[in-house]
Short mmCIF file of C-alpha atoms in Angstrom, two decimals:
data_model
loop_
_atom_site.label_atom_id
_atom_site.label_comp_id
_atom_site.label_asym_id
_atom_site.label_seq_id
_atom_site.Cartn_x
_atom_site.Cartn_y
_atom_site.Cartn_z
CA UNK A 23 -11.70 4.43 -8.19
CA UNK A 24 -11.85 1.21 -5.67
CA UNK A 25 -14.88 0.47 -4.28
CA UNK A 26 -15.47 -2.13 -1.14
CA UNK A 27 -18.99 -3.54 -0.83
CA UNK A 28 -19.70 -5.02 2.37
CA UNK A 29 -17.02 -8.06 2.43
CA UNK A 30 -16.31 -10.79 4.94
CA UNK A 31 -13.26 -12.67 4.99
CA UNK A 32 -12.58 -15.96 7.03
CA UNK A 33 -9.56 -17.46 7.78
CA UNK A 34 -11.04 -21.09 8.15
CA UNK A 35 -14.46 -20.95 10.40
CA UNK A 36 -13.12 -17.19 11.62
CA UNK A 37 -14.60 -14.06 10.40
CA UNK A 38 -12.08 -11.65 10.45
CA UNK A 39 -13.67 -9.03 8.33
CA UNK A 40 -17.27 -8.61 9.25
CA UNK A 41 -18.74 -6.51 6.91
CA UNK A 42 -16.60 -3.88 5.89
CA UNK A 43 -17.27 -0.86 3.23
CA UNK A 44 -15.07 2.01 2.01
CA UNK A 45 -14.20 3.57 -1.25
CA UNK A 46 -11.60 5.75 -2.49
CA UNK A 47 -11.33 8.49 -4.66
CA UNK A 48 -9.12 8.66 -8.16
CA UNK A 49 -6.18 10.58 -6.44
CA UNK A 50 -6.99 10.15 -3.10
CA UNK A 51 -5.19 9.08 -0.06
CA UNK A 52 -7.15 7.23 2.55
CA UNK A 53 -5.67 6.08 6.11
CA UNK A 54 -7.14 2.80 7.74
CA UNK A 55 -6.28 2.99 11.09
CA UNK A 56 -6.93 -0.21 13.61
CA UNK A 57 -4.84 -2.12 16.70
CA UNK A 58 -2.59 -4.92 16.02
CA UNK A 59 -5.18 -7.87 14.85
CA UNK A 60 -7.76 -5.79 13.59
CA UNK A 61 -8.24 -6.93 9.57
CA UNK A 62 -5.89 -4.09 8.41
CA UNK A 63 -3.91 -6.01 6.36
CA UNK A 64 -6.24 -8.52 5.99
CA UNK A 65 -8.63 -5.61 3.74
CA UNK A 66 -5.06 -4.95 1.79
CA UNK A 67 -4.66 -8.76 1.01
CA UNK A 68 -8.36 -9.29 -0.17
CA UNK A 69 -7.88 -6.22 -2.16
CA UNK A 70 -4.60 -7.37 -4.09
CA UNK A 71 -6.67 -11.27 -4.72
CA UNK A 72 -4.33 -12.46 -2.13
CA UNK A 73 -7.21 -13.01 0.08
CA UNK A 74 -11.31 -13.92 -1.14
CA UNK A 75 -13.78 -12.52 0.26
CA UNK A 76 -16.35 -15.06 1.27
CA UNK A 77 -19.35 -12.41 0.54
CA UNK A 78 -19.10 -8.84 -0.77
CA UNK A 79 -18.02 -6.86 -3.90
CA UNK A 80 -14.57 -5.23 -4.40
CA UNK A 81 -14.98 -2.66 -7.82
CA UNK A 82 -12.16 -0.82 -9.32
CA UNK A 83 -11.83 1.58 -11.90
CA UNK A 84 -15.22 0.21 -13.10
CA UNK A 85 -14.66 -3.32 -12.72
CA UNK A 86 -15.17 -5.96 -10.66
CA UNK A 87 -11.93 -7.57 -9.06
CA UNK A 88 -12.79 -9.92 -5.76
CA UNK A 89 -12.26 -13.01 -8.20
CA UNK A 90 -9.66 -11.98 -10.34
CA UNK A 91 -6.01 -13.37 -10.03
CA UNK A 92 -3.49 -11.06 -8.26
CA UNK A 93 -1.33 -10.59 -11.36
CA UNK A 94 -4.41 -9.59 -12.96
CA UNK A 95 -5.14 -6.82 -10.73
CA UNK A 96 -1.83 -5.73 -10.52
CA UNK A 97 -2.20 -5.18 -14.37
CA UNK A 98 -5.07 -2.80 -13.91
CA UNK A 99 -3.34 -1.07 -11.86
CA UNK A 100 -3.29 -1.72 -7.96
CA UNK A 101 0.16 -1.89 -6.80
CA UNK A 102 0.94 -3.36 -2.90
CA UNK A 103 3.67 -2.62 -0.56
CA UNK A 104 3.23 -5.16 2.01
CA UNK A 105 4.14 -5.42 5.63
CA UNK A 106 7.95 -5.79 6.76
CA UNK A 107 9.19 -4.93 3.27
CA UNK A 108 9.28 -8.19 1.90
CA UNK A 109 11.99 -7.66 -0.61
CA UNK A 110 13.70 -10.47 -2.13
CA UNK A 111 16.71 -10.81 -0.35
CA UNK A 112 19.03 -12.51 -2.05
CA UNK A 113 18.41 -11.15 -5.45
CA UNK A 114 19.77 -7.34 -6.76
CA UNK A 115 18.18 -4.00 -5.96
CA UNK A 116 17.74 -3.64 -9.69
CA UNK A 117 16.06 -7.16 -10.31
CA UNK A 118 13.76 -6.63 -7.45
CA UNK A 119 12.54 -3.58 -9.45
CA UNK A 120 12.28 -5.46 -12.43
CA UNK A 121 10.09 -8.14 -11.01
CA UNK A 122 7.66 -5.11 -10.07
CA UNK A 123 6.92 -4.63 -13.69
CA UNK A 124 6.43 -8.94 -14.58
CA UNK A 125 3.20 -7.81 -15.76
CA UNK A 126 4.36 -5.04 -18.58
CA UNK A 127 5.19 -5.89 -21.95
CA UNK A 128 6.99 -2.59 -22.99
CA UNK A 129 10.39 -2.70 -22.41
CA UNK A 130 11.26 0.96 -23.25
CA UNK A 131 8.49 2.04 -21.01
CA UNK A 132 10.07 -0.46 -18.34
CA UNK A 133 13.60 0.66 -18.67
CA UNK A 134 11.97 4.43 -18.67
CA UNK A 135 10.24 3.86 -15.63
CA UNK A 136 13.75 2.25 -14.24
CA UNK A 137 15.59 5.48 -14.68
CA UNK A 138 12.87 7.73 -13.30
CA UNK A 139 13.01 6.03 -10.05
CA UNK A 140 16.23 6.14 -9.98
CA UNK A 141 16.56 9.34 -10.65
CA UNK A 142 14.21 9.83 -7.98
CA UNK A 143 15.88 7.17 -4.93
CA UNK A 144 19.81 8.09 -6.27
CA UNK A 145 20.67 5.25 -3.49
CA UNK A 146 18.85 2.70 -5.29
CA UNK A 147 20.67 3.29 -8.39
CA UNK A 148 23.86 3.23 -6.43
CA UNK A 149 23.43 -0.09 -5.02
CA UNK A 150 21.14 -1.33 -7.72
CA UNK A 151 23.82 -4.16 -8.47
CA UNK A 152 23.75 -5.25 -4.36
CA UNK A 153 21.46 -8.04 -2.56
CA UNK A 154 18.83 -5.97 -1.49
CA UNK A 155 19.19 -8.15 1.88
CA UNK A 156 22.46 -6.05 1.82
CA UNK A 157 20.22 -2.64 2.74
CA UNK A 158 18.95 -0.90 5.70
CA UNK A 159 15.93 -0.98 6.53
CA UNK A 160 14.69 2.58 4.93
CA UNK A 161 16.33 1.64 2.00
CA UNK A 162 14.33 -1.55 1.51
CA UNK A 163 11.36 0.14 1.77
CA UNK A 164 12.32 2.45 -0.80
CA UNK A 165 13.48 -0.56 -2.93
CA UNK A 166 9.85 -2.12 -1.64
CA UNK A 167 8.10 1.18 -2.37
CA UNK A 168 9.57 1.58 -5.94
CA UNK A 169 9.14 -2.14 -7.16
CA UNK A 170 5.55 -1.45 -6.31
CA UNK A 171 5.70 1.53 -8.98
CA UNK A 172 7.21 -0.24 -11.65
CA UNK A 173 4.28 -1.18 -12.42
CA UNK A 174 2.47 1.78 -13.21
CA UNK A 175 -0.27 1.93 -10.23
CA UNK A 176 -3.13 3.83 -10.22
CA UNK A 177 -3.66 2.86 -7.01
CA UNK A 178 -0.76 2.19 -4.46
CA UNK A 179 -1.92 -0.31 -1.27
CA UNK A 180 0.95 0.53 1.79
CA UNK A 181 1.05 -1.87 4.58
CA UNK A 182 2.83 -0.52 7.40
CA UNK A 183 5.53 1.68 5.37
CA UNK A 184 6.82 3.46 8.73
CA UNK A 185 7.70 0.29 11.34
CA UNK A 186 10.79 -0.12 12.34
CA UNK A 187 12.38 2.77 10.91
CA UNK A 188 14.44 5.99 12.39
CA UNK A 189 12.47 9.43 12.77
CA UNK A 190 14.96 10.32 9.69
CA UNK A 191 13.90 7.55 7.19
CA UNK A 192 10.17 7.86 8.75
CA UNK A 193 9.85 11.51 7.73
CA UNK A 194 11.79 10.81 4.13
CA UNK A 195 9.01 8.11 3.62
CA UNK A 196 6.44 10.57 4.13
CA UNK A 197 7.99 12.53 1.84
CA UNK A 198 7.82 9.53 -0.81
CA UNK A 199 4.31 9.06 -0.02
CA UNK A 200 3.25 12.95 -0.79
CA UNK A 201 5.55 12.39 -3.95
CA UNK A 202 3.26 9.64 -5.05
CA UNK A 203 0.32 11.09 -4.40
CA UNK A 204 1.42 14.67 -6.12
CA UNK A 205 1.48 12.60 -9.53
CA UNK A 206 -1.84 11.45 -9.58
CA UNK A 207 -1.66 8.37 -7.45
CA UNK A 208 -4.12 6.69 -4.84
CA UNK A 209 -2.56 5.33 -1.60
CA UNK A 210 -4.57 3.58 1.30
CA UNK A 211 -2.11 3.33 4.04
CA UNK A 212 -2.36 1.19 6.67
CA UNK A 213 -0.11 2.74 9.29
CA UNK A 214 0.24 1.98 13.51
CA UNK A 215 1.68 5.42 13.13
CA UNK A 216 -1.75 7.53 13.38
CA UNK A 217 -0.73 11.15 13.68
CA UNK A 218 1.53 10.17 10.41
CA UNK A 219 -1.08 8.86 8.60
CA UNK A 220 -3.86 11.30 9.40
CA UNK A 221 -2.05 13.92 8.47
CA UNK A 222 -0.88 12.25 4.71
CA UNK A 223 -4.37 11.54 4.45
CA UNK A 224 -7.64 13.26 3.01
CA UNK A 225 -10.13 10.88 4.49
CA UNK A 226 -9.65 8.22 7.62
CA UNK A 227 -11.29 4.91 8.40
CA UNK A 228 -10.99 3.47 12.41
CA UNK A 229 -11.56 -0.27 12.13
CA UNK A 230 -11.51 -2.87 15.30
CA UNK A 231 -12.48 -6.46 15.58
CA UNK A 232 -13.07 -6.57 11.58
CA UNK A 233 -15.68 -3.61 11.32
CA UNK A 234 -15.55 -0.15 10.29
CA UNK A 235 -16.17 2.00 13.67
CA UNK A 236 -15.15 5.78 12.61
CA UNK A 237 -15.16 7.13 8.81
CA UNK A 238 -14.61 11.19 8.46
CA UNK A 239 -12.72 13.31 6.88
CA UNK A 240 -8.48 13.05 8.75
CA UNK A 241 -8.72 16.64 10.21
CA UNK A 242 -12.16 15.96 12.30
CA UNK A 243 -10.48 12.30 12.71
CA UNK A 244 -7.53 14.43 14.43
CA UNK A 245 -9.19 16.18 16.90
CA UNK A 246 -11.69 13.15 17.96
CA UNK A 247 -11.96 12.31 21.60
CA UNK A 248 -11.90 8.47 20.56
CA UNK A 249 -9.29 8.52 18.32
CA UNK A 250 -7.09 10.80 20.31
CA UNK A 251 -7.17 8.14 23.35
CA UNK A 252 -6.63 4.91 21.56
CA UNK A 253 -4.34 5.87 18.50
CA UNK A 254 -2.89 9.03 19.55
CA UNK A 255 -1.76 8.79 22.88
CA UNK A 256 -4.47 11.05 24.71
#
């Protein structure tokens, strides 16, 4: 379904991805792992057209997206849940939901999709009429989570879903994930969590200084020496 081919990315005259590859699967769930600094979001923006890549190919679903607009490749179907929530604060649960689907045109399908979320998040439908600056923290990534659904994704891009969040909301957002995924969805998750994200994933990528060091399926990831001592604590 997505496809990377070799991209670099610079911010200015720095390379910060140096060459990276990795493709995933219709259905799939894929964990990038990395330290603080290491291109993880950086490979999430480039995906989404936030970012160019200076070289390299980025395919999905058959075509080629690395110069499309990001409204563009939200249409075909990539949606992104970036880092620290970014909600809109001072606007309504329900109108941050809305905005996830700018890019539809059918309004029963919209309003459809509306009431299956909230029939799945009950606590987004309950304060759908609040700021969503007004929420805790789990509850805007829910909110941050669902507006990313709205618009129909094939694919689902999560930056980060479990910082700053109790054991409680981390394990419910897990849940979500696995929810998503049961339907038919793709998710690469970025996540400082490792042991979380290994074990929602099918395949794991390690990547440090902007490269791709480790690729292998997340149970053999698991149980590696060198992933065991820098990403889950020995």
């Amino acid at each position: 379904m997505l496809e990377i081919k070799d991209i670099r990315v610079h911010y200015g005259k720095v390379e910060a991805i140096k060459g990276v590859s990795l493709d995933i699967a219709d259905g799939d769930v894929v964990a990038l792992l990395g330290a603080n600094g290491a291109g993880k979001t950086t490979i999430l923006r480039t995906i989404s057209g936030l970012m160019r890549p200076t070289t390299g190919e980025i395919w999905f679903a058959g075509q080629r997206i690395d110069k499309l607009p990001p409204s563009k490749i939200v249409e075909m179907g990539i949606g992104h849940v970036p880092e620290a929530r970014r909600v809109f604060s001072y606007l309504s649960v329900e109108d941050n939901l809305l905005l996830g689907a700018y890019v539809r045109k059918d309004k029963e399908g919209i309003k459809q999709t509306l009431r299956e979320l909230y029939d799945h998040f009950p606590i987004l439908q309950q304060r759908k009429k609040q700021k969503a600056g007004d929420l805790s923290g789990g509850e805007q990534q829910m909110l941050a989570i669902s507006r990313a659904l709205m618009c129909q994704p094939k694919l689902v891009l999560m930056d980060e879903p479990s910082v700053g969040l109790s054991p409680v909301m981390e394990a419910e957002i897990t849940k979500i994930i696995r929810t998503i995924n049961e339907r038919g969805i793709g998710v690469l998750i970025v996540e400082q969590n490792a042991a979380m994200a290994l074990r929602l994933a099918n395949r794991g990528y390690v990547i440090e200084t902007g490269r791709i060091v480790l690729c292998d399926q997340c149970s053999a990831l698991l149980n590696n020496d060198q992933v065991k001592k820098a990403y889950l604590g020995g």
